[in-house]
Amino acid sequence: MKEAEKQTFGDKMENAAKWIAAGIAMFGALFHMYTGGVGAMSTMVQTVMHWTIMLALLFLLFPKKRRRRPADAALFLCVLICGIYILTTWLSRANRISSVLSPSERIVGAVILLLVLEATRRSTGSFLAITAIVFIIYAKVGPYLPGLLFHKGYSFDRIISVLCYSENGVFGSALSTSATFIVLFVLFGSILNACNGGKLFIDIAYSLTGSARGGPAKTAILSSLLMGCISGSPVANVVTTGTFTIPLMKRAGYDSEEACAVEAVASTGGQIMPPVMGAAAFIMAEYTGIKYGALCISAFIPAVLYYLALVLIVDFISIKKNLVGQPKEALPGFRSALHGGAHLFIPIIALIACLIYGFSAMKTVFYAILALILIAQFREATRINWRQILEGLRDGIISAVPVAVSCACAGIIVGIVSLTGLGVKFSSSLIALSGNNILLALIYTMVASLILGCGLPTTAVYIILASMAAPALVQMGIPVLAAHMFVFYFGCISTITPPVALTSFAAAGIGGASATKTGLKAFSFGIVAYIVPFMFVLSPALLAQGNLLVISGSICTALIGVYGLAAGVAGYLHGNLNTVLRGGLLLGGVLLISSDVTTDLIGLALLAIILLWQIFQQKRKKEQ
């Protein structure tokens, strides 16, 4: 009887938590929509409200164990109390001259840090939370550390004051960006899904590429691109599209690892493909002071090269394996796919146009959401009622929770970096270690990005290195845009880089493939993403910087280079390639992506020699 009563009590807690979470999510959606349309509140109020909503949802939706415990309810109440305390006292604290904290401020500050660390552990894993704890300890033990790590040390009051009661810590620019731009774009993607936008993208991809050579793989690439450039989340993209595309690719003749790797690389590209890209892109706009629309324009050429390389790799593998597409009669027609939902592209195109022309991102996406809801009513297939609208907004807020928590925890690290001067020291050391050599500095930064990416989400990787490594690159003469885009790129592709490749692992789980082999395959399929960042640092033309003639020339040679790289990775051109020829194609491709006349000529010569050799060999085989 007692066991039955406990079960009933647990069920009651579960139901109560779901209802409360739904109510808070709805309030959060309406709050962010209101501030998006009317205008954001003061930075501290907007950010603290966002923090309170997101952490309250997290402790309601991510219980410590499978069954809820009173501890989860206690943490939820602590979030509400801390949020209300900050909101009601921040103005008087801002006007206060003394930096000494009161007992209540110390307690609330310590609780805020503990809440953020626990929320991070539950939503993104232990690595980011442990990293933040290490940085907090570092702020205390600085006087006992040698060399670069030495600093004078800071009191508990000083640490709490910076991290919890200023705009340099938890409630800093990263969380502020999440509270304004990021959450609204997530809401846009959620409403688009509620309007069957995901089905529209997949149907369009099937109709355009399903019957082509290697059609299922090309369908996976196109559908993941369309979904990814709206959602910006690689793992979510894999789960959404990979469930359909990975089995199709396997049935068509691709190995399990190949199918999963294609989906992982295609889904990861959503973070670098405008107009939405990843959450880190919005933070980059905040850090660099460059308008988000301008960032989208700069990111477009590298993103196209990334996806083109993947399409070509898939095509070469298809020829090598003699794979064919699906019969046209088994695919949805392009006209029928468009007929049901083509009008949904209107708000998407309007959103892109407004961002490019420099309109406020916050206002633009707010009106795009309203336009999407209105336009969706024109067709039965996309029509949604008020209940579905509310559910879409609710799901969007819940989807934004892990991003907000990551931003809050990364704010702890950035706050300590700023307080201790570690960022300046790291930048100086990076310059000294590289001997003022730009290429070496870029390699060291790449390695740091990929190592951090083993355990941290893309957003956290970018925030940390944007405050530590990017200033060093800028100091060495690299343009601000190129330096930050370099860090951003390697933060993104860390999700397909072994040994810890989260997107590859997610895809492998769907396809029943080896996670390690999928990660290695994805690494090779995404090769362009490891090369292009170096090239756009050395040649800003690939970021659409410079005169039109130079940009056009760089694009042309880069396209030929990508062709060579794809053939080298696939091991096929006009026939199977041995190791030497593959190496030659890879080298030629790299040289062509670099925008330099000498390297372009050498690259072209290499590709031409290998191509002619292949043609000669094929001709000789036929004669025999």
XYZ file of C-alpha atoms in Angstrom:
624
model
C 0.000 0.000 0.000
C 2.817 2.392 0.919
C 4.557 1.613 -2.383
C 1.342 2.413 -4.290
C 0.997 5.691 -2.385
C 4.604 6.604 -3.257
C 3.930 5.823 -6.905
C 0.829 7.990 -6.848
C 2.742 10.840 -5.219
C 5.492 10.505 -7.851
C 2.922 10.618 -10.633
C 1.368 13.704 -9.114
C 4.769 15.411 -8.987
C 5.404 14.432 -12.608
C 2.063 15.815 -13.788
C 2.427 18.993 -11.748
C 5.934 19.558 -13.165
C 4.665 19.142 -16.745
C 1.817 21.607 -16.238
C 4.041 24.167 -14.538
C 6.703 23.754 -17.264
C 4.072 24.266 -19.978
C 2.866 27.432 -18.257
C 6.390 28.847 -17.807
C 7.294 27.963 -21.407
C 4.208 29.780 -22.683
C 4.992 32.786 -20.505
C 8.578 32.731 -21.766
C 7.472 32.577 -25.397
C 5.052 35.469 -25.001
C 7.631 37.495 -23.040
C 10.276 37.105 -25.751
C 7.776 37.769 -28.525
C 6.629 40.932 -26.722
C 10.166 42.248 -26.229
C 11.001 41.282 -29.820
C 8.144 43.405 -31.153
C 7.997 46.285 -28.672
C 11.692 46.388 -27.843
C 13.967 44.704 -25.323
C 13.943 45.821 -21.708
C 17.105 47.070 -20.039
C 19.918 44.575 -20.608
C 19.979 43.299 -17.021
C 16.195 42.872 -16.754
C 15.932 41.125 -20.136
C 18.839 38.791 -19.370
C 17.764 37.931 -15.807
C 14.193 37.227 -16.953
C 15.561 34.961 -19.670
C 17.848 33.198 -17.169
C 15.009 32.649 -14.701
C 12.648 31.229 -17.345
C 15.249 28.926 -18.885
C 16.674 27.507 -15.656
C 13.205 27.056 -14.159
C 12.252 25.032 -17.245
C 15.447 23.031 -17.073
C 14.904 21.844 -13.491
C 11.315 20.979 -14.348
C 12.163 19.097 -17.548
C 15.530 17.515 -16.673
C 15.013 15.760 -13.312
C 18.100 14.515 -11.475
C 16.859 10.940 -11.751
C 14.168 9.204 -13.742
C 11.626 9.955 -11.027
C 11.398 13.462 -9.653
C 12.727 14.205 -6.192
C 12.002 17.019 -3.742
C 15.505 18.319 -4.574
C 14.319 19.175 -8.107
C 11.435 21.201 -6.687
C 13.841 22.940 -4.303
C 16.170 23.902 -7.173
C 13.213 25.204 -9.173
C 12.163 27.409 -6.231
C 15.755 28.627 -5.790
C 15.787 29.772 -9.425
C 12.598 31.774 -8.927
C 13.826 33.316 -5.651
C 17.224 34.285 -7.104
C 15.658 35.695 -10.267
C 13.173 37.817 -8.305
C 15.937 38.976 -5.938
C 18.182 40.165 -8.794
C 15.306 41.867 -10.613
C 14.198 43.788 -7.510
C 17.656 44.834 -6.288
C 19.885 45.305 -9.339
C 19.084 49.018 -9.789
C 19.934 49.986 -6.206
C 23.109 47.909 -6.446
C 24.113 49.627 -9.692
C 23.841 53.028 -7.968
C 25.819 51.899 -4.921
C 29.440 53.004 -4.558
C 30.634 50.294 -2.127
C 31.672 46.953 -3.655
C 31.224 45.040 -0.391
C 28.422 42.474 -0.613
C 25.762 42.003 2.031
C 25.199 38.514 3.521
C 22.071 38.029 1.397
C 23.970 39.046 -1.761
C 26.714 36.524 -0.978
C 24.194 33.729 -0.462
C 22.173 34.551 -3.592
C 25.353 34.878 -5.670
C 26.691 31.521 -4.492
C 23.321 29.879 -5.174
C 23.215 31.373 -8.697
C 26.612 29.856 -9.506
C 25.594 26.458 -8.119
C 22.332 26.553 -10.072
C 24.125 27.369 -13.328
C 26.694 24.606 -12.794
C 24.057 21.989 -11.984
C 21.853 23.109 -14.886
C 24.839 22.839 -17.227
C 25.682 19.367 -15.994
C 22.129 18.203 -16.647
C 21.697 19.774 -20.080
C 25.112 19.600 -21.786
C 27.165 17.200 -19.685
C 29.810 17.528 -16.999
C 32.714 18.835 -19.080
C 31.554 22.452 -19.370
C 30.485 22.556 -15.708
C 33.852 21.171 -14.564
C 35.674 23.676 -16.775
C 33.748 26.538 -15.148
C 34.572 25.184 -11.649
C 38.268 25.032 -12.560
C 38.163 28.675 -13.633
C 36.430 29.733 -10.392
C 39.122 27.924 -8.366
C 41.757 29.556 -10.555
C 40.457 32.999 -9.541
C 41.198 32.099 -5.894
C 44.545 30.276 -6.179
C 46.260 32.596 -8.676
C 48.976 33.782 -6.209
C 50.201 30.180 -5.849
C 50.490 29.450 -9.571
C 53.593 29.903 -11.748
C 54.267 31.893 -14.905
C 51.380 32.649 -17.223
C 48.765 31.470 -14.711
C 49.917 33.773 -11.872
C 47.656 36.614 -10.697
C 47.103 38.373 -7.382
C 44.026 36.335 -6.383
C 40.519 37.582 -5.649
C 38.193 37.449 -2.677
C 34.933 35.521 -2.695
C 33.049 38.844 -2.670
C 34.919 40.063 -5.731
C 34.310 36.836 -7.660
C 30.601 36.776 -6.791
C 30.254 40.466 -7.635
C 31.760 40.043 -11.122
C 30.037 36.762 -11.988
C 26.560 37.415 -10.583
C 26.047 41.159 -10.206
C 27.643 42.591 -13.344
C 27.284 42.249 -17.091
C 30.623 40.407 -17.369
C 29.652 37.029 -15.922
C 26.569 34.831 -15.933
C 24.406 37.717 -17.157
C 26.978 38.850 -19.715
C 26.814 39.443 -23.439
C 26.508 35.732 -24.329
C 23.336 35.216 -22.281
C 22.102 38.656 -23.355
C 22.376 37.566 -26.985
C 20.498 34.368 -26.169
C 17.791 36.497 -24.497
C 17.274 38.678 -27.564
C 18.298 37.195 -30.942
C 18.835 33.469 -30.454
C 15.586 32.618 -28.700
C 13.505 34.390 -31.361
C 15.205 32.537 -34.207
C 14.593 29.256 -32.379
C 10.922 30.245 -32.081
C 10.836 30.947 -35.820
C 12.204 27.457 -36.556
C 9.722 25.871 -34.160
C 6.723 27.614 -35.755
C 8.039 26.630 -39.183
C 8.080 22.989 -38.065
C 4.547 23.367 -36.689
C 3.497 24.523 -40.182
C 4.950 21.307 -41.698
C 7.998 23.199 -42.941
C 10.226 20.207 -42.185
C 8.100 17.934 -44.377
C 8.145 20.579 -47.119
C 11.969 20.693 -47.111
C 12.313 16.913 -47.166
C 9.740 16.542 -49.987
C 11.497 19.220 -52.058
C 14.843 17.511 -51.486
C 13.408 14.126 -52.513
C 11.794 15.518 -55.651
C 14.950 17.344 -56.783
C 17.621 14.765 -55.999
C 15.951 11.422 -55.283
C 16.198 10.131 -58.863
C 19.755 11.381 -59.427
C 22.843 9.183 -59.188
C 23.294 8.458 -55.484
C 19.954 10.188 -54.963
C 19.261 9.238 -51.325
C 22.601 10.709 -50.194
C 22.019 13.908 -52.151
C 18.515 14.058 -50.684
C 20.045 13.779 -47.217
C 22.442 16.646 -47.985
C 19.807 18.969 -49.404
C 17.185 18.260 -46.743
C 19.754 18.662 -43.955
C 20.954 21.909 -45.504
C 17.401 23.287 -45.678
C 16.583 22.176 -42.133
C 19.973 23.151 -40.738
C 20.024 26.688 -42.082
C 16.834 27.303 -40.100
C 17.470 25.289 -36.925
C 21.252 25.770 -36.630
C 21.512 22.720 -34.328
C 23.509 19.807 -35.807
C 22.380 17.073 -33.420
C 18.719 18.130 -33.711
C 19.151 18.192 -37.485
C 20.535 14.632 -37.514
C 17.660 13.365 -35.390
C 15.065 15.168 -37.551
C 16.254 14.233 -41.045
C 18.584 11.295 -40.363
C 15.735 9.073 -39.201
C 14.454 9.114 -42.817
C 17.611 9.602 -44.882
C 20.085 7.176 -43.271
C 17.954 4.039 -43.900
C 17.328 5.253 -47.476
C 21.065 5.625 -48.124
C 21.783 2.171 -46.697
C 19.117 0.593 -48.912
C 20.595 2.388 -51.922
C 23.978 0.711 -51.379
C 26.005 3.009 -49.113
C 27.867 1.472 -46.176
C 26.398 2.202 -42.750
C 29.377 4.407 -41.851
C 29.172 6.275 -45.173
C 25.446 6.929 -44.773
C 25.824 8.135 -41.182
C 28.861 10.269 -42.034
C 27.039 11.985 -44.919
C 24.136 12.862 -42.616
C 26.457 14.048 -39.821
C 28.480 16.327 -42.114
C 25.375 17.675 -43.866
C 23.679 18.412 -40.532
C 26.791 20.081 -39.088
C 26.926 22.417 -42.073
C 23.686 24.017 -40.886
C 25.735 25.903 -38.271
C 27.750 27.665 -40.970
C 25.030 28.098 -43.596
C 23.131 31.415 -43.534
C 20.623 32.764 -42.750
C 20.430 31.404 -39.178
C 23.698 29.482 -38.768
C 24.416 28.437 -35.165
C 23.716 30.272 -31.935
C 27.389 31.260 -31.786
C 26.954 33.364 -34.948
C 24.647 35.770 -33.104
C 27.197 36.065 -30.307
C 29.890 36.712 -32.928
C 27.857 39.624 -34.260
C 27.681 40.989 -30.705
C 31.416 40.520 -30.030
C 32.662 41.918 -33.336
C 30.121 44.720 -33.761
C 29.489 43.495 -37.317
C 25.837 43.413 -38.395
C 24.401 39.926 -38.564
C 23.386 40.392 -42.206
C 26.996 41.215 -43.119
C 28.153 38.072 -41.310
C 25.683 36.011 -43.352
C 27.068 37.400 -46.610
C 30.647 36.637 -45.522
C 29.742 33.112 -44.409
C 27.959 32.208 -47.650
C 30.928 31.346 -49.921
C 32.683 29.010 -47.419
C 29.343 27.309 -46.660
C 28.699 26.691 -50.377
C 32.191 25.194 -50.770
C 31.511 22.935 -47.784
C 28.272 21.542 -49.198
C 29.581 21.349 -52.767
C 32.482 19.201 -51.575
C 30.077 16.837 -49.825
C 27.839 16.560 -52.912
C 30.850 15.795 -55.117
C 32.204 13.198 -52.677
C 28.814 11.475 -52.673
C 28.681 11.646 -56.476
C 32.137 10.114 -56.902
C 31.277 7.315 -54.439
C 28.043 6.697 -56.367
C 29.943 6.306 -59.652
C 32.543 4.104 -57.964
C 29.842 1.817 -56.549
C 27.545 2.109 -59.563
C 24.663 3.361 -57.417
C 21.492 4.671 -59.015
C 18.707 6.872 -57.774
C 15.165 5.937 -56.879
C 12.466 5.567 -59.562
C 10.715 8.873 -60.233
C 7.295 7.337 -59.688
C 8.325 6.515 -56.087
C 9.185 10.145 -55.347
C 6.994 13.167 -54.636
C 6.735 15.526 -57.606
C 8.456 18.902 -57.321
C 5.293 20.771 -58.250
C 3.164 18.863 -55.765
C 5.791 19.439 -53.026
C 5.797 23.155 -53.757
C 2.038 23.365 -54.198
C 1.425 22.455 -50.595
C 3.976 24.750 -48.999
C 5.851 27.046 -51.398
C 4.277 30.071 -49.698
C 6.273 29.260 -46.537
C 9.389 30.463 -48.357
C 7.992 34.011 -48.437
C 8.754 34.837 -44.769
C 12.081 32.963 -45.022
C 13.174 35.003 -48.063
C 11.923 38.199 -46.419
C 13.896 37.332 -43.279
C 17.095 36.801 -45.278
C 16.585 40.008 -47.295
C 15.982 42.130 -44.179
C 19.064 40.713 -42.450
C 21.227 41.416 -45.512
C 19.916 44.980 -45.758
C 20.862 45.581 -42.133
C 17.502 45.741 -40.388
C 17.395 44.902 -36.681
C 17.671 41.104 -36.348
C 15.359 41.114 -33.343
C 12.585 43.071 -35.062
C 13.077 41.197 -38.331
C 12.598 37.744 -36.868
C 9.636 38.937 -34.755
C 7.771 40.126 -37.849
C 8.925 37.025 -39.764
C 7.223 34.841 -37.128
C 3.996 36.829 -37.439
C 4.196 36.696 -41.252
C 4.849 32.936 -41.142
C 1.767 32.326 -38.981
C -0.374 34.483 -41.286
C 0.921 33.057 -44.577
C 0.629 29.475 -43.306
C -3.152 29.917 -43.228
C -3.311 30.174 -47.052
C -3.000 26.402 -47.608
C -4.641 23.529 -45.814
C -1.383 21.539 -45.588
C 0.332 24.292 -43.596
C -2.626 25.824 -41.769
C -2.294 25.883 -37.975
C -4.793 26.849 -35.312
C -4.169 28.885 -32.195
C -3.464 25.753 -30.140
C -0.747 24.618 -32.563
C 0.723 28.119 -32.566
C 0.962 28.092 -28.780
C 2.433 24.581 -28.825
C 5.000 25.680 -31.411
C 6.014 28.651 -29.269
C 6.197 26.425 -26.190
C 8.369 23.825 -27.968
C 10.627 26.596 -29.282
C 11.313 27.946 -25.806
C 12.070 24.451 -24.510
C 14.458 23.882 -27.457
C 16.343 27.057 -26.518
C 16.994 25.933 -22.921
C 20.341 24.089 -23.500
C 21.700 27.040 -25.508
C 20.776 29.531 -22.777
C 22.323 27.353 -20.067
C 25.538 26.974 -22.097
C 25.714 30.752 -22.532
C 25.248 31.308 -18.784
C 27.997 28.813 -17.891
C 30.347 30.143 -20.556
C 29.740 33.571 -18.994
C 31.389 32.283 -15.795
C 34.521 31.357 -17.744
C 34.600 34.638 -19.664
C 34.070 36.597 -16.436
C 37.062 34.903 -14.777
C 39.181 35.378 -17.904
C 38.378 39.107 -17.817
C 38.851 39.435 -14.031
C 42.239 37.705 -13.899
C 43.602 39.113 -17.157
C 44.105 35.566 -18.454
C 42.788 36.559 -21.881
C 45.523 39.155 -22.371
C 48.176 36.742 -21.085
C 46.914 33.936 -23.323
C 46.959 36.238 -26.348
C 50.512 37.361 -25.587
C 51.620 33.754 -25.079
C 49.989 32.640 -28.329
C 51.881 35.339 -30.206
C 55.147 34.448 -28.448
C 54.687 30.689 -28.912
C 54.014 31.095 -32.624
C 56.978 33.444 -33.033
C 54.586 35.973 -34.550
C 53.992 33.447 -37.353
C 50.352 33.690 -38.433
C 50.138 30.127 -39.758
C 51.459 28.643 -36.508
C 49.090 30.832 -34.470
C 46.181 29.582 -36.584
C 47.220 25.947 -36.096
C 47.470 26.405 -32.307
C 44.042 28.079 -32.268
C 42.572 25.271 -34.369
C 43.941 22.644 -31.980
C 42.551 24.541 -28.967
C 39.128 24.801 -30.658
C 38.987 21.106 -31.485
C 40.139 20.052 -28.000
C 37.546 22.271 -26.322
C 34.954 21.006 -28.786
C 35.447 17.472 -27.462
C 33.409 18.359 -24.407
C 31.858 21.784 -24.944
C 28.974 22.882 -27.165
C 29.868 25.086 -30.150
C 28.569 28.215 -28.457
C 30.794 27.728 -25.398
C 33.860 26.966 -27.546
C 33.367 30.142 -29.527
C 32.749 32.338 -26.460
C 35.903 31.115 -24.696
C 38.236 31.413 -27.681
C 36.693 34.682 -28.861
C 37.843 36.185 -25.561
C 41.237 34.452 -25.477
C 42.551 33.510 -28.935
C 40.771 35.854 -31.358
C 42.345 39.031 -29.857
C 45.810 37.525 -30.449
C 44.992 36.799 -34.093
C 43.707 40.352 -34.534
C 46.846 41.716 -32.874
C 48.907 39.812 -35.446
C 47.152 41.681 -38.255
C 44.304 39.295 -39.123
C 41.020 41.174 -39.770
C 38.475 40.950 -36.943
C 35.904 39.169 -39.112
C 38.370 36.538 -40.340
C 39.773 35.915 -36.835
C 36.366 35.375 -35.257
C 35.051 33.365 -38.219
C 38.118 31.100 -37.927
C 37.354 30.354 -34.266
C 33.652 29.954 -35.076
C 34.317 27.418 -37.854
C 36.468 25.111 -35.781
C 34.020 25.315 -32.898
C 31.311 24.130 -35.310
C 33.182 21.262 -36.935
C 34.412 19.923 -33.601
C 31.097 17.999 -33.593
C 32.381 15.796 -36.466
C 36.012 15.655 -35.303
C 37.190 12.454 -33.545
C 37.651 11.300 -30.843
C 34.470 12.949 -29.478
C 32.235 13.749 -32.464
C 28.738 14.263 -31.056
C 26.926 14.692 -34.383
C 28.664 11.649 -35.854
C 27.767 9.625 -32.762
C 24.101 10.677 -33.030
C 24.026 9.633 -36.688
C 25.784 6.331 -35.899
C 23.151 5.611 -33.255
C 20.376 6.015 -35.844
C 22.144 3.954 -38.515
C 23.501 1.194 -36.268
C 27.062 1.988 -37.372
C 30.385 2.090 -35.544
C 30.680 5.485 -33.849
C 34.473 5.572 -34.303
C 34.388 4.642 -37.994
C 31.545 7.104 -38.622
C 33.563 9.853 -36.927
C 36.607 9.127 -39.097
C 34.482 9.036 -42.251
C 32.767 12.311 -41.313
C 36.170 13.876 -40.680
C 37.273 13.019 -44.235
C 33.933 13.998 -45.834
C 34.074 17.393 -44.094
C 37.676 18.038 -45.163
C 36.880 21.387 -46.791
C 35.803 22.788 -43.423
C 39.322 22.150 -42.067
C 41.017 23.906 -44.988
C 38.789 26.856 -45.913
C 39.212 28.728 -42.585
C 42.982 28.941 -43.149
C 42.376 30.162 -46.677
C 39.888 32.898 -45.808
C 42.250 34.202 -43.140
C 45.067 34.397 -45.688
C 42.711 35.554 -48.452
C 39.638 37.519 -47.246
C 38.145 37.277 -50.760
C 36.557 33.972 -49.683
C 34.653 35.983 -47.068
C 33.376 38.273 -49.840
C 35.864 40.966 -48.785
C 37.534 43.014 -51.535
C 36.713 43.953 -55.113
C 34.373 41.867 -57.252
C 37.073 40.701 -59.687
C 39.270 39.267 -56.923
C 36.285 37.618 -55.208
C 35.114 36.067 -58.505
C 38.596 34.728 -59.280
C 38.933 33.249 -55.789
C 35.547 31.534 -56.090
C 36.429 29.996 -59.473
C 39.757 28.526 -58.331
C 38.222 27.396 -55.035
C 35.471 25.528 -56.905
C 38.079 23.647 -58.975
C 40.019 22.977 -55.769
C 36.946 21.536 -54.078
C 36.458 19.222 -57.079
C 40.011 17.925 -56.643
C 39.581 17.481 -52.890
C 36.316 15.580 -53.329
C 37.886 13.209 -55.874
C 40.840 12.640 -53.545
C 38.611 11.829 -50.566
C 36.350 9.516 -52.599
C 39.331 7.850 -54.311
C 37.782 8.169 -57.747
C 38.058 10.500 -60.728
C 37.847 8.827 -64.142
C 38.594 5.560 -62.411
C 39.857 4.313 -59.072
C 42.782 6.268 -57.649
C 45.844 4.886 -55.921
C 47.332 6.528 -52.838
C 49.777 8.706 -54.784
C 47.113 10.093 -57.122
C 44.733 10.725 -54.219
C 47.486 12.604 -52.405
C 48.174 14.657 -55.522
C 44.505 15.599 -55.871
C 44.264 16.566 -52.201
C 47.374 18.737 -52.469
C 46.182 20.322 -55.712
C 42.795 21.040 -54.183
C 44.335 22.766 -51.165
C 46.597 24.883 -53.391
C 43.646 25.977 -55.532
C 41.523 27.030 -52.564
C 44.356 29.340 -51.526
C 43.847 32.607 -53.430
C 47.366 33.076 -54.749
C 48.378 33.026 -58.415
C 51.420 30.797 -57.871
C 49.599 28.195 -55.775
C 46.637 28.292 -58.173
C 48.871 27.506 -61.159
C 50.620 24.653 -59.321
C 47.262 23.268 -58.208
C 45.803 23.458 -61.690
C 48.864 21.729 -63.124
C 48.588 18.894 -60.590
C 44.888 18.360 -61.282
C 45.413 18.517 -65.060
C 48.270 15.972 -64.953
C 46.261 13.518 -62.833
C 43.149 13.968 -64.994
C 45.095 13.372 -68.219
C 46.808 10.361 -66.669
C 43.407 8.908 -65.710
C 42.018 9.481 -69.213
C 45.124 7.874 -70.740
C 44.833 4.853 -68.439
C 41.129 4.410 -69.239
C 41.852 4.591 -72.964
C 44.626 2.015 -72.650
C 42.331 -0.382 -70.781
C 39.697 -0.122 -73.506
C 42.277 -0.850 -76.214
C 43.398 -3.966 -74.370
